[in-house]
Short mmCIF file of C-alpha atoms in Angstrom, two decimals:
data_model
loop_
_atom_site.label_atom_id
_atom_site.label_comp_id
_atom_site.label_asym_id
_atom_site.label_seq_id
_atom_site.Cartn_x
_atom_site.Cartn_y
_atom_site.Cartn_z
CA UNK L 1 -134.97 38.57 -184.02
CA UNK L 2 -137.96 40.62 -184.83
CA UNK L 3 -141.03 39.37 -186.59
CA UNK L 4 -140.34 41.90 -188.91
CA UNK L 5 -137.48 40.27 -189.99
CA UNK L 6 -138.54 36.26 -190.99
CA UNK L 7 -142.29 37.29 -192.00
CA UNK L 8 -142.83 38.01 -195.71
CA UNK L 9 -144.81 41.65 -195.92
CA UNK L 10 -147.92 39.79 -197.39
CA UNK L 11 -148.53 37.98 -194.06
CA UNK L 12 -146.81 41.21 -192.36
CA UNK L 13 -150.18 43.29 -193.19
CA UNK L 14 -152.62 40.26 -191.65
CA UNK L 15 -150.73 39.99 -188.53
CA UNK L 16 -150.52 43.93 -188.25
CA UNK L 17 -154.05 44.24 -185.57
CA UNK L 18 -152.42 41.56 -183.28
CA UNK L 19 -148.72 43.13 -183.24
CA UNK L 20 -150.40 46.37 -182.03
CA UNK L 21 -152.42 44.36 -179.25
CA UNK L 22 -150.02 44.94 -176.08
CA UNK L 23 -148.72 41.05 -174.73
CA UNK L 24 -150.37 39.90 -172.12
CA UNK L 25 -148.75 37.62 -169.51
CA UNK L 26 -150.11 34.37 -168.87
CA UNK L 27 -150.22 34.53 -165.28
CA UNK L 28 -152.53 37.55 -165.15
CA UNK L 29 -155.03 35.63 -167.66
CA UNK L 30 -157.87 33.93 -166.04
CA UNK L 31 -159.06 30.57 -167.89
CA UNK L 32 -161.91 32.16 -169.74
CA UNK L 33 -159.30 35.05 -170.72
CA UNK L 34 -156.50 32.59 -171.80
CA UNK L 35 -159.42 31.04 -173.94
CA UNK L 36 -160.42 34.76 -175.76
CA UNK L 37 -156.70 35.86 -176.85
CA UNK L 38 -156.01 32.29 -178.28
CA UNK L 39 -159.54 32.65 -179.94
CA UNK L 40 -158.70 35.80 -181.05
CA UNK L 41 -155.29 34.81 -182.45
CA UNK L 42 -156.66 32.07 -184.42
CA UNK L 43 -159.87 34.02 -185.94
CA UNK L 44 -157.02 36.69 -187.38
CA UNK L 45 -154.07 35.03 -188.33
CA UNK L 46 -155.35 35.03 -191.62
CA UNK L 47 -157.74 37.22 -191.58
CA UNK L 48 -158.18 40.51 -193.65
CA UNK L 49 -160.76 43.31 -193.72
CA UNK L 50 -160.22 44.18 -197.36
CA UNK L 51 -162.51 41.73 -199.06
CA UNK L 52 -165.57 40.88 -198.67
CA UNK L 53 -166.37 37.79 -195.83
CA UNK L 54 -167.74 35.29 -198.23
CA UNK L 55 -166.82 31.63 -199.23
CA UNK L 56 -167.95 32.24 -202.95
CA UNK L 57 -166.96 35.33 -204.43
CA UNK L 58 -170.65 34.83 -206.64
CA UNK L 59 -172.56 34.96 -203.23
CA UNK L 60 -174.57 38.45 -202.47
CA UNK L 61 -173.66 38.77 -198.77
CA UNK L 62 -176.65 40.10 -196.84
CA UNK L 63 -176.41 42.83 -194.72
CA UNK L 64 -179.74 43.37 -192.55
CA UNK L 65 -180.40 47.40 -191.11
CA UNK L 66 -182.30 48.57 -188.05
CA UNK L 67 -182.82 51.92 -187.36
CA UNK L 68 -183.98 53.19 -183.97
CA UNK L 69 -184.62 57.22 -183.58
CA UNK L 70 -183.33 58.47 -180.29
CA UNK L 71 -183.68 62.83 -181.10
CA UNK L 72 -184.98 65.25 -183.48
CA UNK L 73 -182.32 67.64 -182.86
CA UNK L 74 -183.33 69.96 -185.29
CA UNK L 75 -185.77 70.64 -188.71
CA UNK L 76 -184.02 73.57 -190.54
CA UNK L 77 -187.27 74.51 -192.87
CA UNK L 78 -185.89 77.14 -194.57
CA UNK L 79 -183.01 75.27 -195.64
CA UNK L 80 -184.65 72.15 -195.91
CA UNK L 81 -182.42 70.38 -193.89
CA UNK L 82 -183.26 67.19 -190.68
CA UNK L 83 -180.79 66.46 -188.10
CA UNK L 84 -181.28 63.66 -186.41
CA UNK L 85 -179.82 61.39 -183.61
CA UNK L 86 -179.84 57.43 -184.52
CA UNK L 87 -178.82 54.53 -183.34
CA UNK L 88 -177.91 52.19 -186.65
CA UNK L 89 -177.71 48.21 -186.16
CA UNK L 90 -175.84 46.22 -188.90
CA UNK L 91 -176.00 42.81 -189.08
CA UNK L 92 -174.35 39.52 -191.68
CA UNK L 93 -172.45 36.64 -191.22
CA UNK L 94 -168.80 36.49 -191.87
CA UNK L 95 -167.85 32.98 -193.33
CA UNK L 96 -164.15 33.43 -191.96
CA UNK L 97 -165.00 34.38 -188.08
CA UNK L 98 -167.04 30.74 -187.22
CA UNK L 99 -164.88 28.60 -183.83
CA UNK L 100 -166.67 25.57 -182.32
CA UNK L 101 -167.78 26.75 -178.82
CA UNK L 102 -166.34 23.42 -177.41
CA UNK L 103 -162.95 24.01 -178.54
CA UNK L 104 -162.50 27.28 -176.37
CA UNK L 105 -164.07 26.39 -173.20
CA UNK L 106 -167.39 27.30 -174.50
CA UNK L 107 -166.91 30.80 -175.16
CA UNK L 108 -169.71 31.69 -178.02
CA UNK L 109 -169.00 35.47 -178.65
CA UNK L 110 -166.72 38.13 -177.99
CA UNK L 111 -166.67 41.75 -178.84
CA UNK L 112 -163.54 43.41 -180.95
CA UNK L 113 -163.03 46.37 -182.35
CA UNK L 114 -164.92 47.14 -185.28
CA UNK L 115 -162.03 47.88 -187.00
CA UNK L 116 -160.67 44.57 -187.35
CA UNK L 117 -163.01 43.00 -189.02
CA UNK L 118 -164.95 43.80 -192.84
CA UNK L 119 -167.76 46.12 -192.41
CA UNK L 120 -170.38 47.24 -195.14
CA UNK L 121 -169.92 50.68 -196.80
CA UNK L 122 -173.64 51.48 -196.06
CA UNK L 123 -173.88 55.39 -195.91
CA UNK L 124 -176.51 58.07 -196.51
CA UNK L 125 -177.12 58.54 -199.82
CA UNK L 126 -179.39 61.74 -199.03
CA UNK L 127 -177.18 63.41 -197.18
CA UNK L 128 -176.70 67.09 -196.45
CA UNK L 129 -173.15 67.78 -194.76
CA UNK L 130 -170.70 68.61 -196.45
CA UNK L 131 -167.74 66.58 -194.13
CA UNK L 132 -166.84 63.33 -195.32
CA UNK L 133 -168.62 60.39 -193.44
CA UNK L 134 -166.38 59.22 -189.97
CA UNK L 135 -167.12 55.59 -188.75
CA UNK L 136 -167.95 55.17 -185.15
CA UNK L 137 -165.14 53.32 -183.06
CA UNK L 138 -167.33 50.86 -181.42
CA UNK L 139 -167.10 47.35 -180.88
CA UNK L 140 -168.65 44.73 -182.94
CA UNK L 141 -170.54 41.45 -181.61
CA UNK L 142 -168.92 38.25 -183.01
CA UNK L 143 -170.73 35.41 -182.73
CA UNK L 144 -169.17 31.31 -182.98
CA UNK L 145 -171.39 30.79 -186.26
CA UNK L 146 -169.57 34.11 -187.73
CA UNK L 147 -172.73 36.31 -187.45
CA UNK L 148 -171.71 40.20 -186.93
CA UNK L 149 -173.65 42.87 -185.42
CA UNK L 150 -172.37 46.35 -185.12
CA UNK L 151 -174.33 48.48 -183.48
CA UNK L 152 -173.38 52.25 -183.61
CA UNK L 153 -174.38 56.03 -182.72
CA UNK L 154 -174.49 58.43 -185.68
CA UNK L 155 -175.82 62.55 -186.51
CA UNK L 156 -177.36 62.49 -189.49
CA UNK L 157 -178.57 65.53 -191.77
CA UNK L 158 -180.26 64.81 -194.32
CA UNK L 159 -182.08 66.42 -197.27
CA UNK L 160 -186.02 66.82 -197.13
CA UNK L 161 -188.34 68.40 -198.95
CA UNK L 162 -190.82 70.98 -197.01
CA UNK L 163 -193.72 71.76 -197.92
CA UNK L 164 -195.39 74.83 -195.38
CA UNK L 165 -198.43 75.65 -197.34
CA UNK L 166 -200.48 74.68 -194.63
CA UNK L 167 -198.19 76.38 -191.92
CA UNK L 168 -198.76 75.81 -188.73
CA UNK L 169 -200.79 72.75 -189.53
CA UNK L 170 -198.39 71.00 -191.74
CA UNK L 171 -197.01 67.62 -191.66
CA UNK L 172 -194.03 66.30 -193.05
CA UNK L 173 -192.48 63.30 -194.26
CA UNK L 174 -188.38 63.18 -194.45
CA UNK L 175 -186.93 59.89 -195.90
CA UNK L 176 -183.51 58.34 -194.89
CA UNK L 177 -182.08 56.14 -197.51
CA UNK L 178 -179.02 53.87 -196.52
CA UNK L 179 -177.21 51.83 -199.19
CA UNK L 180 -174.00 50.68 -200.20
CA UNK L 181 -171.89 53.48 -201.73
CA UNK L 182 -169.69 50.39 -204.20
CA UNK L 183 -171.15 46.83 -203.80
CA UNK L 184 -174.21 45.76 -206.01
CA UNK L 185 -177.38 43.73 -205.35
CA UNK L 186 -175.20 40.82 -206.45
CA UNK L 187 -172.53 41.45 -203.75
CA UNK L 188 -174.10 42.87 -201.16
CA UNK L 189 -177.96 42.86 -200.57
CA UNK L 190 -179.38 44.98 -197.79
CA UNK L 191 -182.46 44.62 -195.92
CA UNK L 192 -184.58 45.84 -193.27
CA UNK L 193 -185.12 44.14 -190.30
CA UNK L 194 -189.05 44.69 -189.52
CA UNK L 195 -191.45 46.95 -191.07
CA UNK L 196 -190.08 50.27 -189.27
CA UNK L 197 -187.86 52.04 -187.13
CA UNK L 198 -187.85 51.87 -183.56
CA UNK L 199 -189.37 54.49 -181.19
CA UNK L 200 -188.86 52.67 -178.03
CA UNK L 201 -186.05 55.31 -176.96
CA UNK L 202 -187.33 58.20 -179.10
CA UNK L 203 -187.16 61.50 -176.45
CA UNK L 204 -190.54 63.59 -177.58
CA UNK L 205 -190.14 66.96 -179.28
CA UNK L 206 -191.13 69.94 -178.50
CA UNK L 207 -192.02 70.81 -182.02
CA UNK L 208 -193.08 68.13 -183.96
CA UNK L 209 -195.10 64.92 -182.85
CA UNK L 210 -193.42 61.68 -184.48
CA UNK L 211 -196.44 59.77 -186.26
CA UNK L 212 -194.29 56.77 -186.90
CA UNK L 213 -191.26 55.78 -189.39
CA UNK L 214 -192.04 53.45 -192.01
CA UNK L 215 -189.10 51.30 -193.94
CA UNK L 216 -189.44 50.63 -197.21
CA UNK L 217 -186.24 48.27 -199.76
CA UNK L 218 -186.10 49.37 -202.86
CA UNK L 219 -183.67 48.25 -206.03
CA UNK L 220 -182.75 50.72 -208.36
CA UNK L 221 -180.74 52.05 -211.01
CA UNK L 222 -178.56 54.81 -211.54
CA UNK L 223 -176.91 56.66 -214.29
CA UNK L 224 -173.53 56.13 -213.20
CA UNK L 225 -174.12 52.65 -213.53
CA UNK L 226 -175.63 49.47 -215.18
CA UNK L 227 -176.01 47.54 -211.72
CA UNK L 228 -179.06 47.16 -209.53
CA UNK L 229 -178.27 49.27 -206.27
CA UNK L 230 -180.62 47.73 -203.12
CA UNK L 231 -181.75 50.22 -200.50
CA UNK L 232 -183.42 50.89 -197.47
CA UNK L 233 -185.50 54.34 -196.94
CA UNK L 234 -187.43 55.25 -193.63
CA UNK L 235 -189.47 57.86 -193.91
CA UNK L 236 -189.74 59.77 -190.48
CA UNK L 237 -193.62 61.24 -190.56
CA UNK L 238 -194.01 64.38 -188.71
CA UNK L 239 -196.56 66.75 -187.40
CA UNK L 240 -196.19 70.24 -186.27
CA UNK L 241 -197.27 71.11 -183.04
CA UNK L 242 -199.47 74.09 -183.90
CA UNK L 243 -200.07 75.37 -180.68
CA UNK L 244 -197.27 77.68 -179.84
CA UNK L 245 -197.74 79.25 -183.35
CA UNK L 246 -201.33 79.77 -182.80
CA UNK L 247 -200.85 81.91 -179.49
CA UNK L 248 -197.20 83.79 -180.75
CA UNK L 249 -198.23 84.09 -184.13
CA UNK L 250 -201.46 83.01 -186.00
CA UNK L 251 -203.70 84.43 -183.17
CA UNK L 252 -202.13 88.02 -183.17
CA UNK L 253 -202.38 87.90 -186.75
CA UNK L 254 -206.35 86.87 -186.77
CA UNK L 255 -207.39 90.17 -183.85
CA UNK L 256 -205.47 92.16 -186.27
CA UNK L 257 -207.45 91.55 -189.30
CA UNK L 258 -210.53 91.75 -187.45
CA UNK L 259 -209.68 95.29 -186.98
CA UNK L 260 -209.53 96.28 -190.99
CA UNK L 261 -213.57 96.07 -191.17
CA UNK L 262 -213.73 98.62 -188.18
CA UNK L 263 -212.57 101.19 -190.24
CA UNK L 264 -215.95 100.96 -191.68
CA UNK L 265 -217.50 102.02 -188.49
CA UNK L 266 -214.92 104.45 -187.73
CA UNK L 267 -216.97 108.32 -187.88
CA UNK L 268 -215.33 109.82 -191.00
CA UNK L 269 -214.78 113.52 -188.79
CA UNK L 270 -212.42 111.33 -186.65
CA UNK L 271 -209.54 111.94 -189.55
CA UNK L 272 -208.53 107.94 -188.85
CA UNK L 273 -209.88 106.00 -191.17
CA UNK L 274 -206.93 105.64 -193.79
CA UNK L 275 -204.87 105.61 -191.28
CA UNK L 276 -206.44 102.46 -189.29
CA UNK L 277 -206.34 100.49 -192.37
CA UNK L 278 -202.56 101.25 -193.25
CA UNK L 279 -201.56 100.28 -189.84
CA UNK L 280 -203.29 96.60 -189.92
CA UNK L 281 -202.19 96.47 -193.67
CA UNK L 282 -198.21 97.46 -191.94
CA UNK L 283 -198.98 94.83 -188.91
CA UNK L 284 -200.03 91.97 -191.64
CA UNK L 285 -197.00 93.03 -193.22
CA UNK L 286 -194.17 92.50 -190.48
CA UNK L 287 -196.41 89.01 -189.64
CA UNK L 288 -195.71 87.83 -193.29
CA UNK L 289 -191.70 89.02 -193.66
CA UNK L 290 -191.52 87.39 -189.78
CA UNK L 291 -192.13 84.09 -191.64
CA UNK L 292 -190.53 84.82 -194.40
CA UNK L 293 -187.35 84.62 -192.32
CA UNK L 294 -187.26 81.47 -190.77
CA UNK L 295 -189.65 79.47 -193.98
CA UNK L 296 -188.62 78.47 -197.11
CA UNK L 297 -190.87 80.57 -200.35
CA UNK L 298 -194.23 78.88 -200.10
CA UNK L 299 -197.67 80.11 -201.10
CA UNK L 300 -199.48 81.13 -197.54
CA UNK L 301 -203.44 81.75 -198.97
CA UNK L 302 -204.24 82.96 -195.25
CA UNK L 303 -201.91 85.81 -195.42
CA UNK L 304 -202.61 86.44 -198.77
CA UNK L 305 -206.41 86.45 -198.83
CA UNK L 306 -206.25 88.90 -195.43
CA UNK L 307 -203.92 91.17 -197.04
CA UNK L 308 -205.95 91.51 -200.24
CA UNK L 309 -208.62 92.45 -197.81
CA UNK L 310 -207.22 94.63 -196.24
CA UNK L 311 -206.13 96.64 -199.42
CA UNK L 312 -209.56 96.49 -201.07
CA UNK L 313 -210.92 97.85 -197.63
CA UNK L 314 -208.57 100.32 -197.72
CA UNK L 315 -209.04 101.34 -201.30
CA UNK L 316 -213.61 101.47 -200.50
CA UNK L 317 -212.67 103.89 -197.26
CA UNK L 318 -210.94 106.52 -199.96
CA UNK L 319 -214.07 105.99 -202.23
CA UNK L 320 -216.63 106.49 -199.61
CA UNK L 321 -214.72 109.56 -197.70
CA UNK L 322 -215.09 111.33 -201.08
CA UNK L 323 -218.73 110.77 -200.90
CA UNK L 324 -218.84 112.10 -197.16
CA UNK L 325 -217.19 115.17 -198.45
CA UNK L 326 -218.87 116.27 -201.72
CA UNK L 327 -219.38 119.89 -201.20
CA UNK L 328 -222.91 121.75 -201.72
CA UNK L 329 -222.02 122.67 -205.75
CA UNK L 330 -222.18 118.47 -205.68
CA UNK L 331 -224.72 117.24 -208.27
CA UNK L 332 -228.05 115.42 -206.47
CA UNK L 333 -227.89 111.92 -205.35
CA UNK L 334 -229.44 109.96 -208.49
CA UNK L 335 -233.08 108.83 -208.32
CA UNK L 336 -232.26 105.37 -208.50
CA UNK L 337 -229.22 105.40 -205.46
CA UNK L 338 -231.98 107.55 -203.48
CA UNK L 339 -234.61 105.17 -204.20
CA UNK L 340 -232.22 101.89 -203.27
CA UNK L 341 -229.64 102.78 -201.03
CA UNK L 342 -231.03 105.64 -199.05
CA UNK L 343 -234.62 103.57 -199.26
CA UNK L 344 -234.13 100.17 -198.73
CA UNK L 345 -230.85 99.65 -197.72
CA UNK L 346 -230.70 102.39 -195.83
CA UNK L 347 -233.70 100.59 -193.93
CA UNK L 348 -232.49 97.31 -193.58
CA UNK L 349 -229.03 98.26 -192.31
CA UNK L 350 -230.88 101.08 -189.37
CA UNK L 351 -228.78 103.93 -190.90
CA UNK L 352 -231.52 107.22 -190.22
CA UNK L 353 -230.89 110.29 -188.79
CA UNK L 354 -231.23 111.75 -185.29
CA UNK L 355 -234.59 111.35 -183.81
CA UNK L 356 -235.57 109.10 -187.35
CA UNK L 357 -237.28 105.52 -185.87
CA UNK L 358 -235.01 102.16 -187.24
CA UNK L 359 -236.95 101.10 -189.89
CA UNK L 360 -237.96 104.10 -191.71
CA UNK L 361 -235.85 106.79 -194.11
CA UNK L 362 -237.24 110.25 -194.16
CA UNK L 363 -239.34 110.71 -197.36
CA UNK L 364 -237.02 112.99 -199.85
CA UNK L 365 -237.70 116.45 -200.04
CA UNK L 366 -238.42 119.06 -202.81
CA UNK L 367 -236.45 122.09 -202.85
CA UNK L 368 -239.11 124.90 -202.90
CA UNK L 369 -238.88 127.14 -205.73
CA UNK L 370 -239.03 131.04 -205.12
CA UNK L 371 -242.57 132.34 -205.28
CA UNK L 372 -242.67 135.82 -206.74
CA UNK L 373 -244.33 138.33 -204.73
CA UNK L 374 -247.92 138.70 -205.59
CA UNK L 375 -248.79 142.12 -207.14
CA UNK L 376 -252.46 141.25 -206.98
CA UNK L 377 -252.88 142.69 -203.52
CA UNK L 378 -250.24 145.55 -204.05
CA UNK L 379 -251.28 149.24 -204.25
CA UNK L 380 -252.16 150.53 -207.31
CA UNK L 381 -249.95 151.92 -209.95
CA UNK L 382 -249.38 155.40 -210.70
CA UNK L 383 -248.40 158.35 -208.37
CA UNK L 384 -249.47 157.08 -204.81
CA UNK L 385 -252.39 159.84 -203.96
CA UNK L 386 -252.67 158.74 -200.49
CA UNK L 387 -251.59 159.48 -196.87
CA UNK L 388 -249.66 156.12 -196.21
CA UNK L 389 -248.87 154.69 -199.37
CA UNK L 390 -247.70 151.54 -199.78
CA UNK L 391 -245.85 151.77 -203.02
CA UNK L 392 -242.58 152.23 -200.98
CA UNK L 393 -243.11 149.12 -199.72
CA UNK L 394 -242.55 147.52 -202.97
CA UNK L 395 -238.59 147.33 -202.82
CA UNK L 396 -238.63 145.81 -199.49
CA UNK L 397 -240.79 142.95 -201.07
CA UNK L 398 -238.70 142.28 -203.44
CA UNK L 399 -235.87 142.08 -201.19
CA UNK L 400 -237.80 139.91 -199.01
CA UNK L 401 -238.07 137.64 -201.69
CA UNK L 402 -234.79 137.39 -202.71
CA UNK L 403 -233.59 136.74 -199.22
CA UNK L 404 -235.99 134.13 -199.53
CA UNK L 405 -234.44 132.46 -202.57
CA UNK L 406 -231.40 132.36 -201.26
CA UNK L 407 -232.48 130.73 -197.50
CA UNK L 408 -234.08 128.19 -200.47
CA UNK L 409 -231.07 127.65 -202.38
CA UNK L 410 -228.54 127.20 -199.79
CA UNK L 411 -231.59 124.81 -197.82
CA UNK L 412 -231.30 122.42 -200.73
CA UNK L 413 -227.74 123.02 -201.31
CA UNK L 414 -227.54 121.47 -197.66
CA UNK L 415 -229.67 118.88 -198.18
CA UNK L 416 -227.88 117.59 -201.06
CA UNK L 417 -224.54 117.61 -199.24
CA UNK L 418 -226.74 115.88 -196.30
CA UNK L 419 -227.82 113.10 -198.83
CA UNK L 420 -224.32 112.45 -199.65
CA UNK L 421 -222.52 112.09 -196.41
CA UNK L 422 -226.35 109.79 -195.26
CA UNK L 423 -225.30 107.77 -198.50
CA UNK L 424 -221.70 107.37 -196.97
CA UNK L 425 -223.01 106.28 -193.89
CA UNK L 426 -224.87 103.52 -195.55
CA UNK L 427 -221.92 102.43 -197.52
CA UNK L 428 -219.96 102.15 -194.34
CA UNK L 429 -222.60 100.11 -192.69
CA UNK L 430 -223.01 97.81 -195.82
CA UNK L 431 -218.86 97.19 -196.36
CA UNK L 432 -218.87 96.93 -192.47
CA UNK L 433 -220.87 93.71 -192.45
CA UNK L 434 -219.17 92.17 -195.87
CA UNK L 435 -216.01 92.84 -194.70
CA UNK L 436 -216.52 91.46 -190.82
CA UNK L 437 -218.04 88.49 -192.22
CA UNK L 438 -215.77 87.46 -194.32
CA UNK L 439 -212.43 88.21 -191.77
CA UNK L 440 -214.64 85.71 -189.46
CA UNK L 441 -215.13 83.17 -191.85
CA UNK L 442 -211.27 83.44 -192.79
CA UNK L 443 -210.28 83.20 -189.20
CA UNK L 444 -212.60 80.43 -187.86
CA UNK L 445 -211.53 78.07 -190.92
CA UNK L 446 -207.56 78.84 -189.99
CA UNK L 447 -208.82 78.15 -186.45
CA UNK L 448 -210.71 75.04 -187.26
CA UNK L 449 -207.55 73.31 -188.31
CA UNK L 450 -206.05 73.59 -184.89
CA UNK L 451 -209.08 71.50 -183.51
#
């Protein structure tokens, strides 16, 4: 007659882990073993995993939680997502698993499957997969004065915020809160044990340095429900590891917007300075979408601030070309630009001409105006009476003196067109330094932080 048959299916269900145990002959049982599977029997004959392990249903059971990170496995930024590799220690006391050591030979523990015995639905309440959460099939610790300790591998993703303003000098902080999913404070109180996870058997990442992982309890409310809901966060603090981005990324990025101000210097005959400026403006450009690609939207001022440079240095290059190439018709250079920029600026930054000492700017110049010729000395008028008269020579004078005009009028003409493309010089030379200086100052701070 089966068991099946006499036992009511009440008591069925409670002796349903120890029918699937396979028998085990007494002869192959050592004394210690003979000792463990009548333990065992006794602990579970009525025994159930459904309810909560407590004497008085009005007792909070306490359920202590240690944490101890073995891998960063990987920081999805962009998606704003932590996996992680943990180790998770549970521990309470279980009012219906307590033997007197004496009784069974001395025997003080054992370890069972965690499936026979109550465990606490502690999960992730930040967490970010979408598959339901699977308890690991390890053994549990049972101790003779029923305290329980389950210790057990899990992957964890979890939600954290990101905040990459400060890319690649950022640091993070990604919290991991455990809780029960059902119970209350009043049935089931969870703890930390110590002030933080363990680090002991962390294995270092390449990426981010670990600054430590504080554990914080907390008791809260939620909408769902009018009960007080204990937790346990631990905050995993993180720094990047700036290096590698410095070499791949930041320090291309920094020689490339040192180039912008060069267009300054660039000869304007050369045909190259637009197009100098649109390439680093196009380099800055592929930098900024290469981030945009694996960072979530954040406000990066370095980018930003050497972009706008870029385009304003641009923009001045257009300007000052179309000074270099105002034609002779152009209009003089106004008294006070000749007096301040081709005078004192043009002194202080060394732009002169060839064969012109540093230091000093070549006094301006009056056009000349035509002289007529002078009649005073010409040959009288009237019918010329002598020999070799000069009269003739009249007409050639005059055209003399037109051909001088002209030799005047395109002289000034030049220098005009001169003064302009001197005054784009100076311009150059004067956007040159503004422009350098402030790229350096840009870089070095972005540089700094790396220090």
């Amino acid at each position: 007659m089966s068991i099946e048959s006499v036992m009511p299916s009440s008591h069925l269900i409670l002796w349903r882990p120890l029918l699937l145990l396979p028998p085990i002959p007494p002869k192959c049982l050592g004394a210690e073993g003979r000792l463990a599977h009548k333990l065992f029997r006794d602990l579970f004959a009525n025994y159930t995993s459904a309810l909560r392990p407590v004497a008085d249903t009005d007792q909070a059971l306490n359920v202590t939680l240690e944490v101890t990170l073995s891998q960063i496995i990987d920081m999805d930024e962009r998606n704003q997502v932590l996996t992680l590799y943990l180790w998770i220690r549970q521990e309470w006391t279980d009012a219906y698993l307590r033997w007197d050591p004496d009784t069974y030979g001395g025997l003080d523990a054992i370890r069972i499957p965690s499936s026979l015995v109550w465990r606490p639905d502690i999960v992730l309440y930040n967490k970010a997969d979408a598959q339901a959460p699977a308890s690991a099939s390890t053994n549990v610790v049972l101790r003779h004065d029923g305290a329980v300790r389950w210790d057990a591998p899990a992957i964890t993703r979890s939600s954290c915020r990101v905040d990459v303003s400060a890319f690649p000098f950022d640091a993070q902080g990604c919290g991991l809160t455990f809780g029960s999913w059902t119970h209350g404070g009043h049935q089931l109180d969870v703890g930390p044990l110590g002030g933080a996870a363990s680090l002991a058997d962390f294995v270092e990442n390449v990426e981010w340095r670990v600054l430590g992982m504080p554990a914080r309890r907390r008791v809260l409310t939620y909408g769902c429900c009018s009960e007080l809901y204990p937790d346990v966060t631990f905050t995993l603090l993180l720094r990047r590891r700036a290096a590698a981005y410095v070499c791949n990324l930041l320090l291309p990025c920094v020689l490339t917007s040192l180039l912008a101000p060069l267009a300054f210097h660039l000869p304007v005959d050369s045909g190259e300075k637009v197009s100098l400026s649109v390439t680093v403006l196009l380099a800055l450009t592929v930098f900024q979408l290469i981030l945009a690609e694996s960072m979530p939207p954040a406000e990066r001022k370095y980018y930003m601030a050497t972009m706008t440079m870029v385009t304003f240095s641009t923009a001045l290059t257009i300007l000052i070309m179309n000074l270099h190439y105002c034609g002779p018709s152009a209009r003089p250079v106004p008294a006070w630009a000749r007096a301040l920029l081709l005078g004192r600026l043009a002194r202080g930054l060394c732009v002169r001409e060839r064969g012109e000492p540093c230091g000093q700017s070549r006094p301006p110049e009056s056009s000349p105006s035509p002289q007529p010729p002078d009649r005073g000395t010409g040959p009288p008028a009237g019918p010329c009476r002598e020999p070799r008269c000069l009269c003739r020579q009249e007409a050639l004078l005059r055209h003399v003196a037109t051909i001088t005009n002209t030799f005047h009028s395109h002289r000034a003409a030049q220098r005009r067109h001169e003064d302009w493309k001197r005054l784009a010089r100076v311009m150059d030379r004067f956007f040159l330094g503004i422009f350098f200086s402030m790229a350096l100052v840009m870089s070095l701070l972005v540089l700094v932080q790396a220090l």
